[in-house]
PDB file of N, CA and C in Angstrom:
ATOM      1  N   MET A   1      32.006   7.639 -24.338  1.00  0.00           N
ATOM      2  CA  MET A   1      32.029   7.495 -22.898  1.00  0.00           C
ATOM      3  C   MET A   1      30.624   7.794 -22.363  1.00  0.00           C
ATOM      4  N   PRO A   2      30.058   6.897 -21.519  1.00  0.00           N
ATOM      5  CA  PRO A   2      28.701   7.122 -21.019  1.00  0.00           C
ATOM      6  C   PRO A   2      28.666   8.292 -20.035  1.00  0.00           C
ATOM      7  N   LYS A   3      27.521   8.915 -20.017  1.00  0.00           N
ATOM      8  CA  LYS A   3      27.325  10.032 -19.084  1.00  0.00           C
ATOM      9  C   LYS A   3      27.273   9.493 -17.659  1.00  0.00           C
ATOM     10  N   PRO A   4      27.764  10.243 -16.699  1.00  0.00           N
ATOM     11  CA  PRO A   4      27.675   9.772 -15.310  1.00  0.00           C
ATOM     12  C   PRO A   4      26.211   9.704 -14.870  1.00  0.00           C
ATOM     13  N   ARG A   5      25.944   8.747 -14.021  1.00  0.00           N
ATOM     14  CA  ARG A   5      24.571   8.522 -13.544  1.00  0.00           C
ATOM     15  C   ARG A   5      24.142   9.653 -12.627  1.00  0.00           C
ATOM     16  N   GLN A   6      22.933  10.137 -12.846  1.00  0.00           N
ATOM     17  CA  GLN A   6      22.396  11.181 -11.980  1.00  0.00           C
ATOM     18  C   GLN A   6      21.946  10.569 -10.670  1.00  0.00           C
ATOM     19  N   PRO A   7      21.978  11.346  -9.588  1.00  0.00           N
ATOM     20  CA  PRO A   7      21.534  10.790  -8.309  1.00  0.00           C
ATOM     21  C   PRO A   7      20.040  10.476  -8.336  1.00  0.00           C
ATOM     22  N   ASP A   8      19.653   9.483  -7.535  1.00  0.00           N
ATOM     23  CA  ASP A   8      18.246   9.113  -7.442  1.00  0.00           C
ATOM     24  C   ASP A   8      17.450  10.249  -6.812  1.00  0.00           C
ATOM     25  N   PRO A   9      16.227  10.451  -7.281  1.00  0.00           N
ATOM     26  CA  PRO A   9      15.394  11.497  -6.662  1.00  0.00           C
ATOM     27  C   PRO A   9      14.958  11.069  -5.268  1.00  0.00           C
ATOM     28  N   GLU A  10      14.599  12.035  -4.480  1.00  0.00           N
ATOM     29  CA  GLU A  10      14.104  11.760  -3.134  1.00  0.00           C
ATOM     30  C   GLU A  10      12.799  10.966  -3.224  1.00  0.00           C
ATOM     31  N   VAL A  11      12.605  10.084  -2.275  1.00  0.00           N
ATOM     32  CA  VAL A  11      11.383   9.288  -2.236  1.00  0.00           C
ATOM     33  C   VAL A  11      10.244  10.185  -1.776  1.00  0.00           C
ATOM     34  N   HIS A  12       9.162  10.161  -2.518  1.00  0.00           N
ATOM     35  CA  HIS A  12       7.989  10.971  -2.162  1.00  0.00           C
ATOM     36  C   HIS A  12       6.976  10.069  -1.473  1.00  0.00           C
ATOM     37  N   GLU A  13       6.872  10.220  -0.181  1.00  0.00           N
ATOM     38  CA  GLU A  13       5.888   9.448   0.578  1.00  0.00           C
ATOM     39  C   GLU A  13       4.541  10.162   0.506  1.00  0.00           C
ATOM     40  N   SER A  14       3.510   9.399   0.296  1.00  0.00           N
ATOM     41  CA  SER A  14       2.170   9.971   0.274  1.00  0.00           C
ATOM     42  C   SER A  14       1.240   9.038   1.036  1.00  0.00           C
ATOM     43  N   ASP A  15       0.016   9.443   1.140  1.00  0.00           N
ATOM     44  CA  ASP A  15      -0.975   8.633   1.841  1.00  0.00           C
ATOM     45  C   ASP A  15      -1.541   7.623   0.850  1.00  0.00           C
ATOM     46  N   TYR A  16      -1.106   6.381   0.982  1.00  0.00           N
ATOM     47  CA  TYR A  16      -1.512   5.342   0.045  1.00  0.00           C
ATOM     48  C   TYR A  16      -2.952   4.885   0.268  1.00  0.00           C
ATOM     49  N   ARG A  17      -3.580   5.387   1.311  1.00  0.00           N
ATOM     50  CA  ARG A  17      -4.981   5.018   1.537  1.00  0.00           C
ATOM     51  C   ARG A  17      -5.895   5.679   0.515  1.00  0.00           C
ATOM     52  N   VAL A  18      -5.474   6.815  -0.044  1.00  0.00           N
ATOM     53  CA  VAL A  18      -6.313   7.520  -1.024  1.00  0.00           C
ATOM     54  C   VAL A  18      -6.541   6.665  -2.270  1.00  0.00           C
ATOM     55  N   PRO A  19      -5.487   6.132  -2.926  1.00  0.00           N
ATOM     56  CA  PRO A  19      -5.780   5.284  -4.086  1.00  0.00           C
ATOM     57  C   PRO A  19      -6.530   4.009  -3.720  1.00  0.00           C
ATOM     58  N   ALA A  20      -6.278   3.471  -2.526  1.00  0.00           N
ATOM     59  CA  ALA A  20      -7.024   2.280  -2.096  1.00  0.00           C
ATOM     60  C   ALA A  20      -8.507   2.620  -1.946  1.00  0.00           C
ATOM     61  N   ALA A  21      -8.790   3.774  -1.374  1.00  0.00           N
ATOM     62  CA  ALA A  21     -10.185   4.188  -1.213  1.00  0.00           C
ATOM     63  C   ALA A  21     -10.843   4.466  -2.562  1.00  0.00           C
ATOM     64  N   ILE A  22     -10.118   5.111  -3.467  1.00  0.00           N
ATOM     65  CA  ILE A  22     -10.675   5.415  -4.790  1.00  0.00           C
ATOM     66  C   ILE A  22     -10.978   4.117  -5.545  1.00  0.00           C
ATOM     67  N   GLY A  23     -10.063   3.162  -5.482  1.00  0.00           N
ATOM     68  CA  GLY A  23     -10.303   1.881  -6.147  1.00  0.00           C
ATOM     69  C   GLY A  23     -11.478   1.140  -5.552  1.00  0.00           C
ATOM     70  N   THR A  24     -11.598   1.187  -4.225  1.00  0.00           N
ATOM     71  CA  THR A  24     -12.726   0.523  -3.562  1.00  0.00           C
ATOM     72  C   THR A  24     -14.043   1.165  -3.964  1.00  0.00           C
ATOM     73  N   VAL A  25     -14.055   2.477  -4.032  1.00  0.00           N
ATOM     74  CA  VAL A  25     -15.273   3.180  -4.448  1.00  0.00           C
ATOM     75  C   VAL A  25     -15.611   2.837  -5.902  1.00  0.00           C
ATOM     76  N   ALA A  26     -14.593   2.740  -6.753  1.00  0.00           N
ATOM     77  CA  ALA A  26     -14.851   2.400  -8.159  1.00  0.00           C
ATOM     78  C   ALA A  26     -15.457   0.999  -8.282  1.00  0.00           C
ATOM     79  N   TRP A  27     -14.926   0.029  -7.520  1.00  0.00           N
ATOM     80  CA  TRP A  27     -15.499  -1.322  -7.551  1.00  0.00           C
ATOM     81  C   TRP A  27     -16.916  -1.329  -6.986  1.00  0.00           C
ATOM     82  N   THR A  28     -17.163  -0.497  -5.984  1.00  0.00           N
ATOM     83  CA  THR A  28     -18.508  -0.419  -5.410  1.00  0.00           C
ATOM     84  C   THR A  28     -19.494   0.139  -6.432  1.00  0.00           C
ATOM     85  N   ILE A  29     -19.074   1.170  -7.150  1.00  0.00           N
ATOM     86  CA  ILE A  29     -19.940   1.748  -8.178  1.00  0.00           C
ATOM     87  C   ILE A  29     -20.218   0.715  -9.274  1.00  0.00           C
ATOM     88  N   ALA A  30     -19.176  -0.017  -9.674  1.00  0.00           N
ATOM     89  CA  ALA A  30     -19.371  -1.050 -10.699  1.00  0.00           C
ATOM     90  C   ALA A  30     -20.340  -2.123 -10.220  1.00  0.00           C
ATOM     91  N   LEU A  31     -20.234  -2.499  -8.941  1.00  0.00           N
ATOM     92  CA  LEU A  31     -21.155  -3.499  -8.398  1.00  0.00           C
ATOM     93  C   LEU A  31     -22.585  -2.981  -8.391  1.00  0.00           C
ATOM     94  N   VAL A  32     -22.770  -1.737  -7.999  1.00  0.00           N
ATOM     95  CA  VAL A  32     -24.113  -1.161  -7.977  1.00  0.00           C
ATOM     96  C   VAL A  32     -24.694  -1.128  -9.390  1.00  0.00           C
ATOM     97  N   VAL A  33     -23.878  -0.751 -10.366  1.00  0.00           N
ATOM     98  CA  VAL A  33     -24.361  -0.718 -11.758  1.00  0.00           C
ATOM     99  C   VAL A  33     -24.783  -2.110 -12.199  1.00  0.00           C
ATOM    100  N   LEU A  34     -23.973  -3.126 -11.877  1.00  0.00           N
ATOM    101  CA  LEU A  34     -24.323  -4.490 -12.270  1.00  0.00           C
ATOM    102  C   LEU A  34     -25.588  -4.973 -11.575  1.00  0.00           C
ATOM    103  N   LEU A  35     -25.754  -4.615 -10.303  1.00  0.00           N
ATOM    104  CA  LEU A  35     -26.948  -5.038  -9.579  1.00  0.00           C
ATOM    105  C   LEU A  35     -28.189  -4.311 -10.076  1.00  0.00           C
ATOM    106  N   VAL A  36     -28.036  -3.059 -10.481  1.00  0.00           N
ATOM    107  CA  VAL A  36     -29.173  -2.300 -11.008  1.00  0.00           C
ATOM    108  C   VAL A  36     -29.613  -2.885 -12.350  1.00  0.00           C
ATOM    109  N   MET A  37     -28.647  -3.389 -13.113  1.00  0.00           N
ATOM    110  CA  MET A  37     -28.999  -4.000 -14.401  1.00  0.00           C
ATOM    111  C   MET A  37     -29.894  -5.216 -14.204  1.00  0.00           C
ATOM    112  N   GLY A  38     -29.727  -5.912 -13.106  1.00  0.00           N
ATOM    113  CA  GLY A  38     -30.593  -7.042 -12.775  1.00  0.00           C
ATOM    114  C   GLY A  38     -30.648  -8.089 -13.867  1.00  0.00           C
ATOM    115  N   ASP A  39     -31.842  -8.323 -14.385  1.00  0.00           N
ATOM    116  CA  ASP A  39     -32.035  -9.346 -15.409  1.00  0.00           C
ATOM    117  C   ASP A  39     -31.492  -8.912 -16.770  1.00  0.00           C
ATOM    118  N   GLY A  40     -31.161  -7.646 -16.917  1.00  0.00           N
ATOM    119  CA  GLY A  40     -30.595  -7.163 -18.182  1.00  0.00           C
ATOM    120  C   GLY A  40     -29.163  -7.626 -18.377  1.00  0.00           C
ATOM    121  N   LEU A  41     -28.541  -8.116 -17.313  1.00  0.00           N
ATOM    122  CA  LEU A  41     -27.161  -8.611 -17.397  1.00  0.00           C
ATOM    123  C   LEU A  41     -27.190 -10.057 -17.888  1.00  0.00           C
ATOM    124  N   PRO A  42     -26.530 -10.348 -18.994  1.00  0.00           N
ATOM    125  CA  PRO A  42     -26.533 -11.731 -19.494  1.00  0.00           C
ATOM    126  C   PRO A  42     -25.949 -12.677 -18.454  1.00  0.00           C
ATOM    127  N   SER A  43     -26.457 -13.898 -18.429  1.00  0.00           N
ATOM    128  CA  SER A  43     -25.994 -14.853 -17.426  1.00  0.00           C
ATOM    129  C   SER A  43     -24.516 -15.192 -17.615  1.00  0.00           C
ATOM    130  N   SER A  44     -24.008 -15.053 -18.826  1.00  0.00           N
ATOM    131  CA  SER A  44     -22.585 -15.324 -19.066  1.00  0.00           C
ATOM    132  C   SER A  44     -21.684 -14.229 -18.498  1.00  0.00           C
ATOM    133  N   GLU A  45     -22.269 -13.106 -18.095  1.00  0.00           N
ATOM    134  CA  GLU A  45     -21.488 -11.979 -17.566  1.00  0.00           C
ATOM    135  C   GLU A  45     -21.707 -11.756 -16.073  1.00  0.00           C
ATOM    136  N   LYS A  46     -22.433 -12.637 -15.433  1.00  0.00           N
ATOM    137  CA  LYS A  46     -22.708 -12.457 -13.997  1.00  0.00           C
ATOM    138  C   LYS A  46     -21.466 -12.672 -13.131  1.00  0.00           C
ATOM    139  N   TRP A  47     -20.421 -13.265 -13.697  1.00  0.00           N
ATOM    140  CA  TRP A  47     -19.193 -13.463 -12.939  1.00  0.00           C
ATOM    141  C   TRP A  47     -18.566 -12.130 -12.558  1.00  0.00           C
ATOM    142  N   TRP A  48     -18.910 -11.051 -13.263  1.00  0.00           N
ATOM    143  CA  TRP A  48     -18.381  -9.732 -12.922  1.00  0.00           C
ATOM    144  C   TRP A  48     -18.827  -9.292 -11.529  1.00  0.00           C
ATOM    145  N   ILE A  49     -19.963  -9.783 -11.075  1.00  0.00           N
ATOM    146  CA  ILE A  49     -20.413  -9.445  -9.716  1.00  0.00           C
ATOM    147  C   ILE A  49     -19.401  -9.963  -8.697  1.00  0.00           C
ATOM    148  N   GLY A  50     -18.926 -11.167  -8.883  1.00  0.00           N
ATOM    149  CA  GLY A  50     -17.901 -11.718  -7.994  1.00  0.00           C
ATOM    150  C   GLY A  50     -16.597 -10.946  -8.073  1.00  0.00           C
ATOM    151  N   VAL A  51     -16.253 -10.490  -9.270  1.00  0.00           N
ATOM    152  CA  VAL A  51     -15.034  -9.689  -9.431  1.00  0.00           C
ATOM    153  C   VAL A  51     -15.160  -8.389  -8.641  1.00  0.00           C
ATOM    154  N   CYS A  52     -16.323  -7.747  -8.725  1.00  0.00           N
ATOM    155  CA  CYS A  52     -16.541  -6.495  -7.990  1.00  0.00           C
ATOM    156  C   CYS A  52     -16.482  -6.719  -6.483  1.00  0.00           C
ATOM    157  N   VAL A  53     -17.101  -7.788  -6.011  1.00  0.00           N
ATOM    158  CA  VAL A  53     -17.080  -8.081  -4.574  1.00  0.00           C
ATOM    159  C   VAL A  53     -15.650  -8.353  -4.116  1.00  0.00           C
ATOM    160  N   THR A  54     -14.883  -9.069  -4.920  1.00  0.00           N
ATOM    161  CA  THR A  54     -13.484  -9.333  -4.576  1.00  0.00           C
ATOM    162  C   THR A  54     -12.680  -8.040  -4.564  1.00  0.00           C
ATOM    163  N   GLY A  55     -12.901  -7.164  -5.532  1.00  0.00           N
ATOM    164  CA  GLY A  55     -12.214  -5.875  -5.563  1.00  0.00           C
ATOM    165  C   GLY A  55     -12.529  -5.030  -4.345  1.00  0.00           C
ATOM    166  N   ILE A  56     -13.788  -5.046  -3.921  1.00  0.00           N
ATOM    167  CA  ILE A  56     -14.189  -4.291  -2.731  1.00  0.00           C
ATOM    168  C   ILE A  56     -13.518  -4.874  -1.498  1.00  0.00           C
ATOM    169  N   ALA A  57     -13.528  -6.192  -1.379  1.00  0.00           N
ATOM    170  CA  ALA A  57     -12.918  -6.837  -0.208  1.00  0.00           C
ATOM    171  C   ALA A  57     -11.421  -6.552  -0.134  1.00  0.00           C
ATOM    172  N   LEU A  58     -10.723  -6.659  -1.258  1.00  0.00           N
ATOM    173  CA  LEU A  58      -9.294  -6.376  -1.262  1.00  0.00           C
ATOM    174  C   LEU A  58      -9.012  -4.903  -1.005  1.00  0.00           C
ATOM    175  N   GLY A  59      -9.851  -4.027  -1.510  1.00  0.00           N
ATOM    176  CA  GLY A  59      -9.675  -2.594  -1.259  1.00  0.00           C
ATOM    177  C   GLY A  59      -9.849  -2.247   0.209  1.00  0.00           C
ATOM    178  N   VAL A  60     -10.860  -2.832   0.846  1.00  0.00           N
ATOM    179  CA  VAL A  60     -11.069  -2.581   2.285  1.00  0.00           C
ATOM    180  C   VAL A  60      -9.901  -3.145   3.086  1.00  0.00           C
ATOM    181  N   PHE A  61      -9.454  -4.345   2.717  1.00  0.00           N
ATOM    182  CA  PHE A  61      -8.300  -4.927   3.400  1.00  0.00           C
ATOM    183  C   PHE A  61      -7.077  -4.024   3.254  1.00  0.00           C
ATOM    184  N   GLY A  62      -6.799  -3.568   2.041  1.00  0.00           N
ATOM    185  CA  GLY A  62      -5.656  -2.683   1.817  1.00  0.00           C
ATOM    186  C   GLY A  62      -5.782  -1.385   2.583  1.00  0.00           C
ATOM    187  N   PHE A  63      -6.971  -0.803   2.592  1.00  0.00           N
ATOM    188  CA  PHE A  63      -7.188   0.452   3.303  1.00  0.00           C
ATOM    189  C   PHE A  63      -6.910   0.288   4.797  1.00  0.00           C
ATOM    190  N   LEU A  64      -7.296  -0.842   5.354  1.00  0.00           N
ATOM    191  CA  LEU A  64      -7.076  -1.080   6.782  1.00  0.00           C
ATOM    192  C   LEU A  64      -5.651  -1.548   7.074  1.00  0.00           C
ATOM    193  N   TYR A  65      -4.994  -2.185   6.113  1.00  0.00           N
ATOM    194  CA  TYR A  65      -3.655  -2.734   6.330  1.00  0.00           C
ATOM    195  C   TYR A  65      -2.545  -1.696   6.171  1.00  0.00           C
ATOM    196  N   ILE A  66      -2.754  -0.692   5.354  1.00  0.00           N
ATOM    197  CA  ILE A  66      -1.713   0.299   5.064  1.00  0.00           C
ATOM    198  C   ILE A  66      -1.203   0.994   6.328  1.00  0.00           C
ATOM    199  N   PRO A  67      -2.053   1.481   7.241  1.00  0.00           N
ATOM    200  CA  PRO A  67      -1.506   2.107   8.460  1.00  0.00           C
ATOM    201  C   PRO A  67      -0.677   1.129   9.301  1.00  0.00           C
ATOM    202  N   TYR A  68      -1.112  -0.124   9.389  1.00  0.00           N
ATOM    203  CA  TYR A  68      -0.365  -1.143  10.121  1.00  0.00           C
ATOM    204  C   TYR A  68       1.004  -1.339   9.467  1.00  0.00           C
ATOM    205  N   LEU A  69       1.037  -1.408   8.154  1.00  0.00           N
ATOM    206  CA  LEU A  69       2.278  -1.596   7.421  1.00  0.00           C
ATOM    207  C   LEU A  69       3.250  -0.446   7.682  1.00  0.00           C
ATOM    208  N   PHE A  70       2.764   0.785   7.614  1.00  0.00           N
ATOM    209  CA  PHE A  70       3.623   1.942   7.876  1.00  0.00           C
ATOM    210  C   PHE A  70       4.118   1.950   9.319  1.00  0.00           C
ATOM    211  N   ARG A  71       3.255   1.598  10.252  1.00  0.00           N
ATOM    212  CA  ARG A  71       3.651   1.573  11.661  1.00  0.00           C
ATOM    213  C   ARG A  71       4.762   0.550  11.894  1.00  0.00           C
ATOM    214  N   LYS A  72       4.623  -0.639  11.324  1.00  0.00           N
ATOM    215  CA  LYS A  72       5.650  -1.666  11.472  1.00  0.00           C
ATOM    216  C   LYS A  72       6.947  -1.259  10.770  1.00  0.00           C
ATOM    217  N   ARG A  73       6.834  -0.608   9.626  1.00  0.00           N
ATOM    218  CA  ARG A  73       8.032  -0.164   8.919  1.00  0.00           C
ATOM    219  C   ARG A  73       8.776   0.901   9.726  1.00  0.00           C
ATOM    220  N   ASP A  74       8.036   1.825  10.332  1.00  0.00           N
ATOM    221  CA  ASP A  74       8.665   2.849  11.167  1.00  0.00           C
ATOM    222  C   ASP A  74       9.325   2.237  12.396  1.00  0.00           C
ATOM    223  N   GLU A  75       8.662   1.247  13.003  1.00  0.00           N
ATOM    224  CA  GLU A  75       9.251   0.580  14.168  1.00  0.00           C
ATOM    225  C   GLU A  75      10.538  -0.142  13.787  1.00  0.00           C
ATOM    226  N   ALA A  76      10.553  -0.792  12.631  1.00  0.00           N
ATOM    227  CA  ALA A  76      11.759  -1.487  12.179  1.00  0.00           C
ATOM    228  C   ALA A  76      12.879  -0.490  11.909  1.00  0.00           C
ATOM    229  N   ALA A  77      12.547   0.658  11.322  1.00  0.00           N
ATOM    230  CA  ALA A  77      13.563   1.678  11.066  1.00  0.00           C
ATOM    231  C   ALA A  77      14.111   2.233  12.381  1.00  0.00           C
ATOM    232  N   ASP A  78      13.231   2.424  13.361  1.00  0.00           N
ATOM    233  CA  ASP A  78      13.677   2.913  14.672  1.00  0.00           C
ATOM    234  C   ASP A  78      14.603   1.899  15.332  1.00  0.00           C
ATOM    235  N   ARG A  79      14.274   0.627  15.225  1.00  0.00           N
ATOM    236  CA  ARG A  79      15.150  -0.407  15.792  1.00  0.00           C
ATOM    237  C   ARG A  79      16.490  -0.430  15.089  1.00  0.00           C
ATOM    238  N   ALA A  80      16.488  -0.262  13.776  1.00  0.00           N
ATOM    239  CA  ALA A  80      17.737  -0.274  13.019  1.00  0.00           C
ATOM    240  C   ALA A  80      18.609   0.913  13.399  1.00  0.00           C
ATOM    241  N   VAL A  81      17.998   2.069  13.599  1.00  0.00           N
ATOM    242  CA  VAL A  81      18.755   3.250  14.010  1.00  0.00           C
ATOM    243  C   VAL A  81      19.302   3.047  15.415  1.00  0.00           C
ATOM    244  N   GLY A  82      18.507   2.441  16.285  1.00  0.00           N
ATOM    245  CA  GLY A  82      18.953   2.175  17.651  1.00  0.00           C
ATOM    246  C   GLY A  82      20.122   1.208  17.676  1.00  0.00           C
ATOM    247  N   ARG A  83      20.097   0.194  16.848  1.00  0.00           N
ATOM    248  CA  ARG A  83      21.196  -0.773  16.794  1.00  0.00           C
ATOM    249  C   ARG A  83      22.465  -0.140  16.244  1.00  0.00           C
ATOM    250  N   SER A  84      22.318   0.710  15.225  1.00  0.00           N
ATOM    251  CA  SER A  84      23.514   1.292  14.620  1.00  0.00           C
ATOM    252  C   SER A  84      24.211   2.234  15.593  1.00  0.00           C
ATOM    253  N   THR A  85      23.461   2.919  16.449  1.00  0.00           N
ATOM    254  CA  THR A  85      24.107   3.788  17.430  1.00  0.00           C
ATOM    255  C   THR A  85      24.711   2.972  18.552  1.00  0.00           C
ATOM    256  N   GLU A  86      24.117   1.824  18.872  1.00  0.00           N
ATOM    257  CA  GLU A  86      24.669   0.973  19.920  1.00  0.00           C
ATOM    258  C   GLU A  86      25.926   0.267  19.441  1.00  0.00           C
ATOM    259  N   GLU A  87      26.001  -0.047  18.147  1.00  0.00           N
ATOM    260  CA  GLU A  87      27.140  -0.775  17.616  1.00  0.00           C
ATOM    261  C   GLU A  87      28.292   0.140  17.241  1.00  0.00           C
ATOM    262  N   ALA A  88      28.101   1.441  17.339  1.00  0.00           N
ATOM    263  CA  ALA A  88      29.160   2.379  16.990  1.00  0.00           C
ATOM    264  C   ALA A  88      30.343   2.189  17.924  1.00  0.00           C
ATOM    265  N   PRO A  89      31.551   2.298  17.396  1.00  0.00           N
ATOM    266  CA  PRO A  89      32.725   2.116  18.256  1.00  0.00           C
ATOM    267  C   PRO A  89      32.761   3.194  19.342  1.00  0.00           C
ATOM    268  N   ARG A  90      33.081   2.763  20.530  1.00  0.00           N
ATOM    269  CA  ARG A  90      33.133   3.695  21.647  1.00  0.00           C
ATOM    270  C   ARG A  90      34.571   4.105  21.904  1.00  0.00           C
ATOM    271  N   GLU A  91      34.680   5.263  22.462  1.00  0.00           N
ATOM    272  CA  GLU A  91      36.010   5.749  22.823  1.00  0.00           C
ATOM    273  C   GLU A  91      36.506   5.001  24.031  1.00  0.00           C
ATOM    274  N   PRO A  92      37.787   4.772  24.118  1.00  0.00           N
ATOM    275  CA  PRO A  92      38.312   4.090  25.299  1.00  0.00           C
ATOM    276  C   PRO A  92      37.971   4.862  26.568  1.00  0.00           C
ATOM    277  N   GLY A  93      37.587   4.132  27.584  1.00  0.00           N
ATOM    278  CA  GLY A  93      37.261   4.744  28.862  1.00  0.00           C
ATOM    279  C   GLY A  93      35.821   5.151  29.013  1.00  0.00           C
ATOM    280  N   THR A  94      34.974   4.968  27.971  1.00  0.00           N
ATOM    281  CA  THR A  94      33.549   5.291  28.105  1.00  0.00           C
ATOM    282  C   THR A  94      32.795   4.012  28.393  1.00  0.00           C
ATOM    283  N   PRO A  95      31.790   4.089  29.235  1.00  0.00           N
ATOM    284  CA  PRO A  95      31.037   2.880  29.593  1.00  0.00           C
ATOM    285  C   PRO A  95      30.192   2.347  28.468  1.00  0.00           C
TER     286      PRO A  95
END
Protein backbone atom coordinates (compact mmCIF):
# COMPACT_ATOMS: atom_id res chain seq x y z
CA MET A 1 0.00 0.00 0.00
CA PRO A 2 1.52 3.39 -0.99
CA LYS A 3 2.28 5.93 1.67
CA PRO A 4 -0.15 8.85 1.85
CA ARG A 5 1.04 11.96 0.06
CA GLN A 6 2.57 14.63 2.25
CA PRO A 7 1.14 18.13 2.01
CA ASP A 8 2.85 20.57 -0.33
CA PRO A 9 5.29 22.95 1.36
CA GLU A 10 4.44 26.60 1.63
CA VAL A 11 5.49 28.71 -1.33
CA HIS A 12 8.57 30.76 -0.51
CA GLU A 13 8.35 34.11 -2.24
CA SER A 14 11.60 35.96 -2.66
CA ASP A 15 12.91 38.93 -4.56
CA TYR A 16 13.49 37.54 -8.04
CA ARG A 17 15.35 40.69 -9.05
CA VAL A 18 18.45 39.45 -7.19
CA PRO A 19 19.15 36.48 -9.51
CA ALA A 20 18.29 38.65 -12.52
CA ALA A 21 20.80 41.25 -11.36
CA ILE A 22 23.47 38.63 -10.63
CA GLY A 23 23.03 37.09 -14.08
CA THR A 24 23.19 40.50 -15.73
CA VAL A 25 26.37 41.34 -13.86
CA ALA A 26 27.89 37.98 -14.86
CA TRP A 27 27.13 38.62 -18.55
CA THR A 28 28.57 42.12 -18.21
CA ILE A 29 31.78 40.75 -16.72
CA ALA A 30 32.02 38.18 -19.52
CA LEU A 31 31.55 40.94 -22.10
CA VAL A 32 34.26 43.07 -20.51
CA VAL A 33 36.65 40.10 -20.50
CA LEU A 34 35.96 39.43 -24.18
CA LEU A 35 36.42 43.09 -25.09
CA VAL A 36 39.67 43.30 -23.12
CA MET A 37 40.98 40.29 -25.03
CA GLY A 38 40.58 42.34 -28.20
CA ASP A 39 42.60 40.83 -31.02
CA GLY A 40 43.53 37.85 -28.82
CA LEU A 41 40.00 36.51 -29.32
CA PRO A 42 39.88 34.24 -32.38
CA SER A 43 37.52 35.47 -35.07
CA SER A 44 35.60 32.19 -34.86
CA GLU A 45 34.74 33.02 -31.22
CA LYS A 46 33.62 36.63 -31.65
CA TRP A 47 29.99 35.49 -31.67
CA TRP A 48 30.27 35.28 -27.87
CA ILE A 49 30.19 39.08 -27.79
CA GLY A 50 26.67 38.98 -29.22
CA VAL A 51 25.69 36.31 -26.70
CA CYS A 52 26.90 38.53 -23.84
CA VAL A 53 25.05 41.57 -25.19
CA THR A 54 21.87 39.50 -25.53
CA GLY A 55 22.28 38.18 -21.98
CA ILE A 56 22.69 41.72 -20.66
CA ALA A 57 19.64 42.95 -22.58
CA LEU A 58 17.46 40.09 -21.36
CA GLY A 59 18.71 40.53 -17.79
CA VAL A 60 17.87 44.24 -17.79
CA PHE A 61 14.46 43.49 -19.28
CA GLY A 62 13.80 40.84 -16.63
CA PHE A 63 14.98 43.11 -13.83
CA LEU A 64 12.59 45.84 -14.96
CA TYR A 65 9.70 43.47 -15.77
CA ILE A 66 9.62 41.52 -12.49
CA PRO A 67 8.04 44.32 -10.38
CA TYR A 68 5.40 44.87 -13.09
CA LEU A 69 4.67 41.14 -13.14
CA PHE A 70 4.24 40.98 -9.36
CA ARG A 71 2.04 44.08 -9.36
CA LYS A 72 -0.27 42.62 -12.02
CA ARG A 73 -0.37 39.27 -10.23
CA ASP A 74 -1.36 40.96 -6.96
CA GLU A 75 -4.05 42.99 -8.73
CA ALA A 76 -5.47 39.82 -10.31
CA ALA A 77 -5.49 38.08 -6.92
CA ASP A 78 -7.26 41.08 -5.36
CA ARG A 79 -9.89 41.00 -8.11
CA ALA A 80 -10.38 37.27 -7.62
CA VAL A 81 -10.85 37.73 -3.88
CA GLY A 82 -13.29 40.58 -4.53
CA ARG A 83 -15.34 38.44 -6.92
CA SER A 84 -15.47 35.48 -4.56
CA THR A 85 -16.86 37.62 -1.75
CA GLU A 86 -19.39 39.21 -4.10
CA GLU A 87 -20.52 35.82 -5.41
CA ALA A 88 -20.99 34.37 -1.93
CA PRO A 89 -24.59 33.42 -1.21
CA ARG A 90 -26.39 36.10 0.73
CA GLU A 91 -28.81 35.59 3.52
CA PRO A 92 -32.42 36.27 2.70
CA GLY A 93 -33.39 39.85 3.41
CA THR A 94 -29.88 41.31 2.97
CA PRO A 95 -29.31 43.80 0.17
